[in-house]
CSV table of C-alpha atoms in Angstrom, one decimal:
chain,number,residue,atom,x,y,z
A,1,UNK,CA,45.0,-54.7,-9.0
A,2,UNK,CA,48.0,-52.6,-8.2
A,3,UNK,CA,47.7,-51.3,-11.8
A,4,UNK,CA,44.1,-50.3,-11.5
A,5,UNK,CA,45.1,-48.5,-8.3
A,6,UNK,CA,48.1,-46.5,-9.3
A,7,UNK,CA,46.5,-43.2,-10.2
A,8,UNK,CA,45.0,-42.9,-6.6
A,9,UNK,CA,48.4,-43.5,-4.8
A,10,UNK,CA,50.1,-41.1,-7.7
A,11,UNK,CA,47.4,-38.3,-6.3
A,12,UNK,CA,47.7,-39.3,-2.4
A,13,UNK,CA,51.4,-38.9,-2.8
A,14,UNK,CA,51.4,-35.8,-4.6
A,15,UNK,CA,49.1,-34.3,-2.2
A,16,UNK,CA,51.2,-35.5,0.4
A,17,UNK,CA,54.2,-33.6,-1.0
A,18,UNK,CA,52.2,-30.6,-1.3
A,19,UNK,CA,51.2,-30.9,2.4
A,20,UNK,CA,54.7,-31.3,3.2
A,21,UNK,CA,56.0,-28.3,1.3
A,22,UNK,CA,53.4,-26.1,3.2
A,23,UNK,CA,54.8,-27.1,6.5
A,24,UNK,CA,57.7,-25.9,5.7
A,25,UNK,CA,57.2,-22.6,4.3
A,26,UNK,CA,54.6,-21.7,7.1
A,27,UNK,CA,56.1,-21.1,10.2
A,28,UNK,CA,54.8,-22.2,13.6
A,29,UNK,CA,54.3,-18.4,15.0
A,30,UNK,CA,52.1,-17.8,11.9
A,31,UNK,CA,49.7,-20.8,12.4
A,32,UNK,CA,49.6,-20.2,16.0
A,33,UNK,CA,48.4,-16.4,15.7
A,34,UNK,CA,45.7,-17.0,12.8
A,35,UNK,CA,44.6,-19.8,15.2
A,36,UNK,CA,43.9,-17.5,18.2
A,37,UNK,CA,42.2,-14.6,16.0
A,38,UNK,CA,40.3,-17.0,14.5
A,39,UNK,CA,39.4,-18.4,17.7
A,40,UNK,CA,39.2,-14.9,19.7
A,41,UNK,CA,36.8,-13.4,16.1
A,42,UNK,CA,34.4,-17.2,17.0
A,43,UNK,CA,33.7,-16.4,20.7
A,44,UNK,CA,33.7,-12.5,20.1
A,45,UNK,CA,31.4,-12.8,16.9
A,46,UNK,CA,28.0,-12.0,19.3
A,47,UNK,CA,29.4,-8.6,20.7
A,48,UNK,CA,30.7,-7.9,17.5
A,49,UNK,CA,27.6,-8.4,15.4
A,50,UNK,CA,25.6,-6.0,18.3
A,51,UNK,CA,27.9,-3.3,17.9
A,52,UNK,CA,27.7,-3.0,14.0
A,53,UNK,CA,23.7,-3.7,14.6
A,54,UNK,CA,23.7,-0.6,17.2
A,55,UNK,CA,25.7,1.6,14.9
A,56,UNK,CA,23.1,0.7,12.2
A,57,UNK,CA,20.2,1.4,13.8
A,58,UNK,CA,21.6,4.7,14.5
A,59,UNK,CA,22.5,5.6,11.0
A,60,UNK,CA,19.0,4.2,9.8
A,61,UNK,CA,17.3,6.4,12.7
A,62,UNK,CA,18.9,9.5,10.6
A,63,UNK,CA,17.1,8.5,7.7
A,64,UNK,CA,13.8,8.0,9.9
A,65,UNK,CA,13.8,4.3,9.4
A,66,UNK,CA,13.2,2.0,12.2
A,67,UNK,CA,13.9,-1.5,12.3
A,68,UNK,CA,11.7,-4.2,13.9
A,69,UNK,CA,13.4,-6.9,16.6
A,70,UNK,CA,12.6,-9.7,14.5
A,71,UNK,CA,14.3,-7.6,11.9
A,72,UNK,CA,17.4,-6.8,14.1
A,73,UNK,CA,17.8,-10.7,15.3
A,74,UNK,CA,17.8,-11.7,11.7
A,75,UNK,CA,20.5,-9.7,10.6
A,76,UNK,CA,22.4,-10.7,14.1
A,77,UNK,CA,22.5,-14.1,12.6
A,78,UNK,CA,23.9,-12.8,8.9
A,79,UNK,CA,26.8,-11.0,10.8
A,80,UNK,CA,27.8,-13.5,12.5
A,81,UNK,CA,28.1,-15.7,9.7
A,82,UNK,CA,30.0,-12.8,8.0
A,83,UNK,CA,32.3,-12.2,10.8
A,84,UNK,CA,33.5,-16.0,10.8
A,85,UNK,CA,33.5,-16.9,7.5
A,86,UNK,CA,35.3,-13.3,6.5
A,87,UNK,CA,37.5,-14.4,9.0
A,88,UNK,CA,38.2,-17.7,7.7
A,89,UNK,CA,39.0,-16.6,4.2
A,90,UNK,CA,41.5,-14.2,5.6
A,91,UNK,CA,43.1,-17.1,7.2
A,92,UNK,CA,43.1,-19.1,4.1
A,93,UNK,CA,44.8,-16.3,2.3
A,94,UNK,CA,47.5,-16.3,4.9
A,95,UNK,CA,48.5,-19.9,5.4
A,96,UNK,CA,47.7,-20.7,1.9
A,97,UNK,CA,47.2,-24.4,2.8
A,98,UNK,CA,46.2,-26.7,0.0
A,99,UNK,CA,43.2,-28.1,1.0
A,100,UNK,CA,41.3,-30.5,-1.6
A,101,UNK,CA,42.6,-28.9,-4.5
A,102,UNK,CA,43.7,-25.5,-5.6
A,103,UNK,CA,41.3,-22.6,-4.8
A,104,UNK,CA,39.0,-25.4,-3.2
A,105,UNK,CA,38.9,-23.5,0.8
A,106,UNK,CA,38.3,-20.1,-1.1
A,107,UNK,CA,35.9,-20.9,-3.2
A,108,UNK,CA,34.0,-22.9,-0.9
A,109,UNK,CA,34.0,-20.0,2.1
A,110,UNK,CA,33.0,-17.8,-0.6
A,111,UNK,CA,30.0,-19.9,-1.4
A,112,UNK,CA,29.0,-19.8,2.6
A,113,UNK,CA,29.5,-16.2,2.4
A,114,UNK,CA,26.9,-15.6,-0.6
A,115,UNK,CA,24.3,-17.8,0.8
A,116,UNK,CA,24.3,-16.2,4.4
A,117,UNK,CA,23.8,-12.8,2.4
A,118,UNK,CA,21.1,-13.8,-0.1
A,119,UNK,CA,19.3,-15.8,3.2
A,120,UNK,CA,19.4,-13.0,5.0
A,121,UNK,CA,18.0,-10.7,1.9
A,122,UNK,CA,15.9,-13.2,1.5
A,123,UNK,CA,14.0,-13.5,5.0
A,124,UNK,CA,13.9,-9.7,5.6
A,125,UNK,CA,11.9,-9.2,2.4
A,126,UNK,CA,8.7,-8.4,4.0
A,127,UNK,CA,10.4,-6.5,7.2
A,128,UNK,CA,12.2,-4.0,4.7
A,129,UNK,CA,9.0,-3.3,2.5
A,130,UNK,CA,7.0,-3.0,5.5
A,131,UNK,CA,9.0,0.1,5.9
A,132,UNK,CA,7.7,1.8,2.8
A,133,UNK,CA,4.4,0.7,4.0
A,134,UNK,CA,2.0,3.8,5.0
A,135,UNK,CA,-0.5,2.7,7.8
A,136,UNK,CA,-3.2,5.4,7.5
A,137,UNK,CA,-5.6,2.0,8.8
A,138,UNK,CA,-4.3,0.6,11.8
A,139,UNK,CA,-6.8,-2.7,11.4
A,140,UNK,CA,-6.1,-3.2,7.9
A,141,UNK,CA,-2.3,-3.2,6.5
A,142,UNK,CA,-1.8,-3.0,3.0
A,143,UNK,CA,-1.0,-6.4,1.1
A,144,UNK,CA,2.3,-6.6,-1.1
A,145,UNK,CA,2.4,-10.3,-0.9
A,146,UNK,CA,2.7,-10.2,-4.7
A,147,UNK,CA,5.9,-7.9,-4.0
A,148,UNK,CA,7.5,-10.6,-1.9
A,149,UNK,CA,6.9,-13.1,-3.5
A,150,UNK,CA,8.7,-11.2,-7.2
A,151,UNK,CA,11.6,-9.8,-4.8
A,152,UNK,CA,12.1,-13.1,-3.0
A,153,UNK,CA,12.1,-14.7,-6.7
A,154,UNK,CA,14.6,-12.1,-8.0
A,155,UNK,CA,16.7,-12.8,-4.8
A,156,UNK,CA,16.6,-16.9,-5.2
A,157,UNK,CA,17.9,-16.4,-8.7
A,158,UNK,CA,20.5,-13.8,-8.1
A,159,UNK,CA,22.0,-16.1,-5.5
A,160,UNK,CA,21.9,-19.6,-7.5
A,161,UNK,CA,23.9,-17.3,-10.1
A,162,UNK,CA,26.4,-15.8,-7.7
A,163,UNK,CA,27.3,-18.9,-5.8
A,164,UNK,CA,27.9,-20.7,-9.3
A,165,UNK,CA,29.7,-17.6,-10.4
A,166,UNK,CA,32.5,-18.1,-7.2
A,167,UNK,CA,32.6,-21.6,-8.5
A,168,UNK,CA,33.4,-20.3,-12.2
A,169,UNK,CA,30.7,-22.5,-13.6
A,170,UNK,CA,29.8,-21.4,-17.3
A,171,UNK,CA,25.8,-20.6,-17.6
A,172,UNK,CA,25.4,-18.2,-20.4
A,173,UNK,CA,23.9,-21.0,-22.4
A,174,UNK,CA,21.3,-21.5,-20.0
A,175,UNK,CA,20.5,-17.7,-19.3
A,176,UNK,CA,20.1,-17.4,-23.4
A,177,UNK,CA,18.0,-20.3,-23.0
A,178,UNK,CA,16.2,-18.5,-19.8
A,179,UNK,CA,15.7,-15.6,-21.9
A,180,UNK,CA,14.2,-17.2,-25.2
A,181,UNK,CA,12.0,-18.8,-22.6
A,182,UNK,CA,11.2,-15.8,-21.1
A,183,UNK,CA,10.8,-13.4,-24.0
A,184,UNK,CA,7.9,-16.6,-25.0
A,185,UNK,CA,6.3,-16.4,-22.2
A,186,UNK,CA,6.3,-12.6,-22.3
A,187,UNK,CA,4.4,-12.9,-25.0
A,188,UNK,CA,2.1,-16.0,-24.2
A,189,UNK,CA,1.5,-13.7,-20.3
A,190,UNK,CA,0.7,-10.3,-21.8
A,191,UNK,CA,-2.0,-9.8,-20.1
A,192,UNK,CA,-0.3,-10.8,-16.5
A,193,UNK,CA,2.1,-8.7,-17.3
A,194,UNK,CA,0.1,-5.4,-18.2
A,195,UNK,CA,-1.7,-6.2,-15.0
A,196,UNK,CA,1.2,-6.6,-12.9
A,197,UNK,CA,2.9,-3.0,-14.4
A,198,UNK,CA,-0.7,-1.6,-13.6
A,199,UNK,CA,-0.6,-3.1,-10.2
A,200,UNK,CA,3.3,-1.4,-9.5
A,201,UNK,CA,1.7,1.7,-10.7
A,202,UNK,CA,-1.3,1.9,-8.5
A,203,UNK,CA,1.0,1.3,-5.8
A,204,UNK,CA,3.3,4.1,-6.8
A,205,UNK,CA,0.9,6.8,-7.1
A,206,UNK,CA,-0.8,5.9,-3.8
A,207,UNK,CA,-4.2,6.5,-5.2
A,208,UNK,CA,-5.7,3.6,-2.5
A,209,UNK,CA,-5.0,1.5,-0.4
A,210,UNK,CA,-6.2,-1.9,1.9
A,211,UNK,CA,-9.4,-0.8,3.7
A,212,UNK,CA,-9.8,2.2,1.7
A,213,UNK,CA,-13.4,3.0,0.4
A,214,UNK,CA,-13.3,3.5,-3.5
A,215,UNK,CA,-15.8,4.1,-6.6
A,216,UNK,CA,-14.0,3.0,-9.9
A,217,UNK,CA,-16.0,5.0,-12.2
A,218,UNK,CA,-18.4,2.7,-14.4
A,219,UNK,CA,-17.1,-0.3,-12.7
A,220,UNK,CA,-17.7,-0.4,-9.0
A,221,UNK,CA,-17.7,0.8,-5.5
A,222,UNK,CA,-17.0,-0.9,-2.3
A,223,UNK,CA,-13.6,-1.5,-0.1
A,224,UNK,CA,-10.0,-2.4,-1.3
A,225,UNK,CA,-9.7,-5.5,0.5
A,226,UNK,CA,-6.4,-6.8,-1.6
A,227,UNK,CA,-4.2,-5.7,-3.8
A,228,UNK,CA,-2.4,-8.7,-6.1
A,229,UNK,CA,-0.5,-10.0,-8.6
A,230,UNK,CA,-3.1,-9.7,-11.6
A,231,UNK,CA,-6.3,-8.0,-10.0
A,232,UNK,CA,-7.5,-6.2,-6.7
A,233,UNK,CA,-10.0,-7.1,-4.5
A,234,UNK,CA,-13.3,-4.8,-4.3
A,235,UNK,CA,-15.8,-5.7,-1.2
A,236,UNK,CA,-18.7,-3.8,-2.7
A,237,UNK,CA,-20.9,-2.4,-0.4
A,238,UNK,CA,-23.7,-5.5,-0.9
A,239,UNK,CA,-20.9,-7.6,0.4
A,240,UNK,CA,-20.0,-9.3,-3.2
A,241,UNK,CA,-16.6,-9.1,-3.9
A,242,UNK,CA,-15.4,-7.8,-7.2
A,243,UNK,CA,-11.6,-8.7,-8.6
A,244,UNK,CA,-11.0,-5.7,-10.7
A,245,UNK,CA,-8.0,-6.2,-13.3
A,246,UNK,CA,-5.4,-4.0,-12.1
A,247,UNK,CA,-5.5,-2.4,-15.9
A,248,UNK,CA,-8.4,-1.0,-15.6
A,249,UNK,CA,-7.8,0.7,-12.5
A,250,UNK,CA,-5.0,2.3,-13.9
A,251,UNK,CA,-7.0,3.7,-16.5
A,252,UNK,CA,-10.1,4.4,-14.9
A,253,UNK,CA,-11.6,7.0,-12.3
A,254,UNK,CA,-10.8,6.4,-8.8
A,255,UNK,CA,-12.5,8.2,-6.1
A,256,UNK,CA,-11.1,7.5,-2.8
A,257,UNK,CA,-13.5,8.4,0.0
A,258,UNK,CA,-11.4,7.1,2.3
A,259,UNK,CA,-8.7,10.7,1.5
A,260,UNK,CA,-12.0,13.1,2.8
A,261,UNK,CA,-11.1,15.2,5.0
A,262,UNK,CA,-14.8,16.9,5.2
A,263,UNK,CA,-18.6,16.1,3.8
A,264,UNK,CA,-20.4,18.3,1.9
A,265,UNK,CA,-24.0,19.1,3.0
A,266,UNK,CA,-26.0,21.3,0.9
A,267,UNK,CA,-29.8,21.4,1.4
A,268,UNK,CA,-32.2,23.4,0.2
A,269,UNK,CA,-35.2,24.7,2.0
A,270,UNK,CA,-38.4,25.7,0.3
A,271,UNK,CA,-41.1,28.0,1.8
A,272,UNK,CA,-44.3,28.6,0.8
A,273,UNK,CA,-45.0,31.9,-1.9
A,274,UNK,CA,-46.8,33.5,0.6
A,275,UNK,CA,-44.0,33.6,3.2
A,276,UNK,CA,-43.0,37.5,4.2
A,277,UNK,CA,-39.7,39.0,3.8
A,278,UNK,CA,-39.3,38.9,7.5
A,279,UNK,CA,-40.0,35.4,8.1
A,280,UNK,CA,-37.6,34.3,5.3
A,281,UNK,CA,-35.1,36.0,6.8
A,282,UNK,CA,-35.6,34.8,10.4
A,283,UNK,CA,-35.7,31.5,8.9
A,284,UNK,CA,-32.2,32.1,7.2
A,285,UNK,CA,-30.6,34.1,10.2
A,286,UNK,CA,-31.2,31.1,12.3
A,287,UNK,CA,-29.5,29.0,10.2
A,288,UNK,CA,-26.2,31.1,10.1
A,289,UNK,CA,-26.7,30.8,13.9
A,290,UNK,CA,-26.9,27.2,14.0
A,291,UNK,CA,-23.8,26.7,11.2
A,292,UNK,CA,-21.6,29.2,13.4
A,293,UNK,CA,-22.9,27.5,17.1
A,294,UNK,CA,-23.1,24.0,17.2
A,295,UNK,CA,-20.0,22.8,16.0
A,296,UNK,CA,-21.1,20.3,13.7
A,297,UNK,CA,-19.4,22.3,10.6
A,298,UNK,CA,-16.0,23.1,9.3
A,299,UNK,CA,-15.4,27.1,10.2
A,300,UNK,CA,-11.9,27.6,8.5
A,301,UNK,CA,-10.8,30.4,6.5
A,302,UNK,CA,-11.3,27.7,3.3
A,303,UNK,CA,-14.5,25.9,4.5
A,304,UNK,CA,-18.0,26.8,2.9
A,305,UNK,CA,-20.2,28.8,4.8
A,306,UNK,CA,-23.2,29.7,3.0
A,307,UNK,CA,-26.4,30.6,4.0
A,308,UNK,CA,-28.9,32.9,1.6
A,309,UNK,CA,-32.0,33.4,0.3
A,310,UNK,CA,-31.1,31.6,-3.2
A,311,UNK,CA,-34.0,32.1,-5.5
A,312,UNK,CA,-37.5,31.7,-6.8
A,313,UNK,CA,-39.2,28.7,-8.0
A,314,UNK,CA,-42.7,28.4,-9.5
A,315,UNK,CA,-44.0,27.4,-6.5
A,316,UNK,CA,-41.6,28.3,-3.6
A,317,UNK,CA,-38.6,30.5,-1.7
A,318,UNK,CA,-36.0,28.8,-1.0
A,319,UNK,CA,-32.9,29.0,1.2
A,320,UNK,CA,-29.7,27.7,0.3
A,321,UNK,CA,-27.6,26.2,3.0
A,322,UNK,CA,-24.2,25.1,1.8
A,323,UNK,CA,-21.3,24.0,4.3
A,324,UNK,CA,-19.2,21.0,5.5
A,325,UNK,CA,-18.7,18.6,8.1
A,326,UNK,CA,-15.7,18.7,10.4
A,327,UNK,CA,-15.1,14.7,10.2
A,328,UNK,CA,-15.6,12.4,6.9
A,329,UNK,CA,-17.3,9.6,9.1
A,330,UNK,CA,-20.8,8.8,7.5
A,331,UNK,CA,-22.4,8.1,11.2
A,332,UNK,CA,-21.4,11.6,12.0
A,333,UNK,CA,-22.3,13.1,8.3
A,334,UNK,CA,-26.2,11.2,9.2
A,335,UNK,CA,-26.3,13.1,12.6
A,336,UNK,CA,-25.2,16.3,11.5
A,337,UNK,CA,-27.5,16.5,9.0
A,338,UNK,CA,-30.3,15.1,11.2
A,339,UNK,CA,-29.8,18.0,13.4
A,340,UNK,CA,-30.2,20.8,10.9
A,341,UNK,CA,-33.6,19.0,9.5
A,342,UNK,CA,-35.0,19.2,12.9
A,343,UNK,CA,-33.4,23.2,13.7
A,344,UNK,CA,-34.9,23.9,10.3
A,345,UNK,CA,-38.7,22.8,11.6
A,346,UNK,CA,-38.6,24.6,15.0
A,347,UNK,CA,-37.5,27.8,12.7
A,348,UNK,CA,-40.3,27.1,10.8
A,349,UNK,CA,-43.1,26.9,13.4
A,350,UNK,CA,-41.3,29.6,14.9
A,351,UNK,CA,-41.6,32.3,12.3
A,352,UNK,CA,-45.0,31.1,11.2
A,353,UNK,CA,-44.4,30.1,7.9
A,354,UNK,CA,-44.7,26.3,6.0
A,355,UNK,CA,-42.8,24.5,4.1
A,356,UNK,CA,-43.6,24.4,0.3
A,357,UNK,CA,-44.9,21.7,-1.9
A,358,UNK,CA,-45.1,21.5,-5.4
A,359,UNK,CA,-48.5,22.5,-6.3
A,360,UNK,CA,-50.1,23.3,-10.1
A,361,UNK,CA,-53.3,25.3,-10.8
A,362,UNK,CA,-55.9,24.6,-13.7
A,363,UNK,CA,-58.4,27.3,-14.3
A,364,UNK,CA,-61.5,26.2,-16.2
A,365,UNK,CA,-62.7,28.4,-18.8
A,366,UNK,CA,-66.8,29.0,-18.3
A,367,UNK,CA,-67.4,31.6,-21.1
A,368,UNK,CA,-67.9,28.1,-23.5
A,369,UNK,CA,-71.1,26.7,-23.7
A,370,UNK,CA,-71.0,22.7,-24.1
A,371,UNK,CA,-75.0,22.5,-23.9
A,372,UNK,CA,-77.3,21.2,-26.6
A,373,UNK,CA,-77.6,17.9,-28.3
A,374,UNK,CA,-75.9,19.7,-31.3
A,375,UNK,CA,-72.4,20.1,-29.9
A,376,UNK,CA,-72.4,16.5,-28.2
A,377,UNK,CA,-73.1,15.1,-31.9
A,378,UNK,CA,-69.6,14.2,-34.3
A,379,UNK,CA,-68.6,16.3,-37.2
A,380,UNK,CA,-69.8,15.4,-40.1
């Protein structure tokens, strides 16, 4: 039994010698001083961590960023657990003690250090993309859930590898086994991955987002309801959704109704042949009158303002009256337009004339006579 139990005494009294040594190189003063910073750093950490958060937010206010308070406590916590364990390994480096082995202390407050960083960068995923978010909606925010959940992915990993990097553990033969892996299921995913580079891209270029009202040209139209990993979600205006690969979107024709600024109305009004010169233009004078008066329509330098006598049909005069809306909203497009219909009609009983309908004329030819048993019998 005393055999079998050798090596452990061996290493306890080694240890012990080690322990003994230290004392004796270290002075009292020493110990004593790293003791109270360390203490003074531990109560202090709180002030501290507000201080480097204020300056932050200042800095970050320059760059027109603003942080959230969720976002602000968060990273309270993180540099707290900086400030002590920084501290700590400082201490370590000083005294030197040998604590469980060589390099054990270091590498071990090294380890805490990682993990508070990667935790931190890890919960404040969604806070910091929320700041390259751009609410145009204010009921309907744009969904990157697919965003978080690759960053948060890319952050678990990067941290597993750093914390077994302090630790000097080999894993190059399980990253070329990761990438063989990967590089097969690159190839088995292409599809995924086309759609998830389409998806990025669609994102990039800003060509919709949540809420917004889109026509994919030959595919459908409706509102973007949720942008994912593979597809985006299309509520189509007969309330069926539609989950659009995000591949084809990026090679299709978006239009983005939701990006108006104006609607387009352009009506045409046909008179009857027989209206006079006078009345047409009394008709089209008081349409210029109504475009320029009652505010319904966009009067810039740019805007449309068009009001002429346009042509001749085969059966009518018509008016041209070409402008736009000063708001996109549909309700309000519906009651502009309702308003020039009925100006049109009091302009029209007003200056006497009618509104035209398509008519056609046959003429009969009487000069033929059809009479006489003769021309009713068949051709020989």
């Amino acid at each position: 039994m005393a055999d079998i139990g050798a090596p452990e005494l061996a290493d306890l009294g080694q240890y012990g010698s080690e322990l003994e040594r230290w004392k004796d190189s270290v002075s009292m003063q020493s110990v004593i001083v790293v003791g109270v910073a360390l203490a003074l750093l531990f109560f202090l950490r709180k002030p501290i961590a507000r201080g480097v958060m204020t300056l932050t937010s200042k800095l970050l206010k320059k760059l027109q960023i603003e942080l959230s308070d969720k976002t602000i406590e968060k990273l309270y916590g993180t540099i707290e657990i900086l400030l002590v364990t920084v501290g700590v390994l400082v201490a370590s480096e000083i005294l030197a003690p040998p604590v469980l082995g060589e390099g054990f202390l270091r590498r071990l407050i090294l380890s805490v250090a990682v993990m508070a960083v990667f935790a931190a960068w890890y919960q404040l995923v969604d806070p910091f993309l929320s700041i390259f978010r751009d609410h145009r909606i204010a009921d309907v925010q744009m969904e990157q859930d697919w965003i978080t959940r690759v960053t948060r992915f890319a952050i678990l990993l990067f941290g597993i590898t750093s914390v077994l990097n302090v630790w000097e553990v080999d894993i190059s033969g399980a990253l070329t086994g990761v990438g063989v892996l990967g590089a097969g299921l690159a190839i088995a995913a292409q599809d995924l991955i086309r759609n998830l580079i389409a998806g990025m891209t669609n994102m990039s270029e800003q060509r919709f987002e949540t809420g917004d009202a889109v026509e994919i040209e030959g595919v459908t139209i409706g509102t973007v309801r949720r942008i994912d990993l593979r597809s985006t979600l299309i509520l189509g205006f007969d309330q069926v959704p539609r989950y659009v690969p995000n591949s084809d979107l990026s090679n299709s024709v978006v239009k983005n109704y939701s990006n108006m600024k104006h609607r387009r109305i352009l009506v045409k009004v046909p008179l009857v042949m027989s209206v006079s010169n006078a009345q047409a233009e009394a008709v089209r004078d008081g349409l210029r009158e109504h475009l320029t008066t009652c505010g319904d329509f966009d009067l810039g330098e740019d805007a449309p303002k068009h009001v002429y006598i346009d042509g001749l049909s085969p059966d009518a005069v018509e008016i041209r009256f070409y402008a736009r809306t000063t708001s996109p909203d549909y309700a309000t497009y519906l009651q502009v337009r309702e308003r020039l219909v009925v100006r049109t009609r009091d302009l029209i009983d007003e200056t006497g004339t009618a509104l035209a309908y398509p008519t056609q004329t046959i003429q009969l030819d009487r000069s033929v006579d059809t009479a006489g048993p003769e021309r009713l019998e068949p051709p020989v």
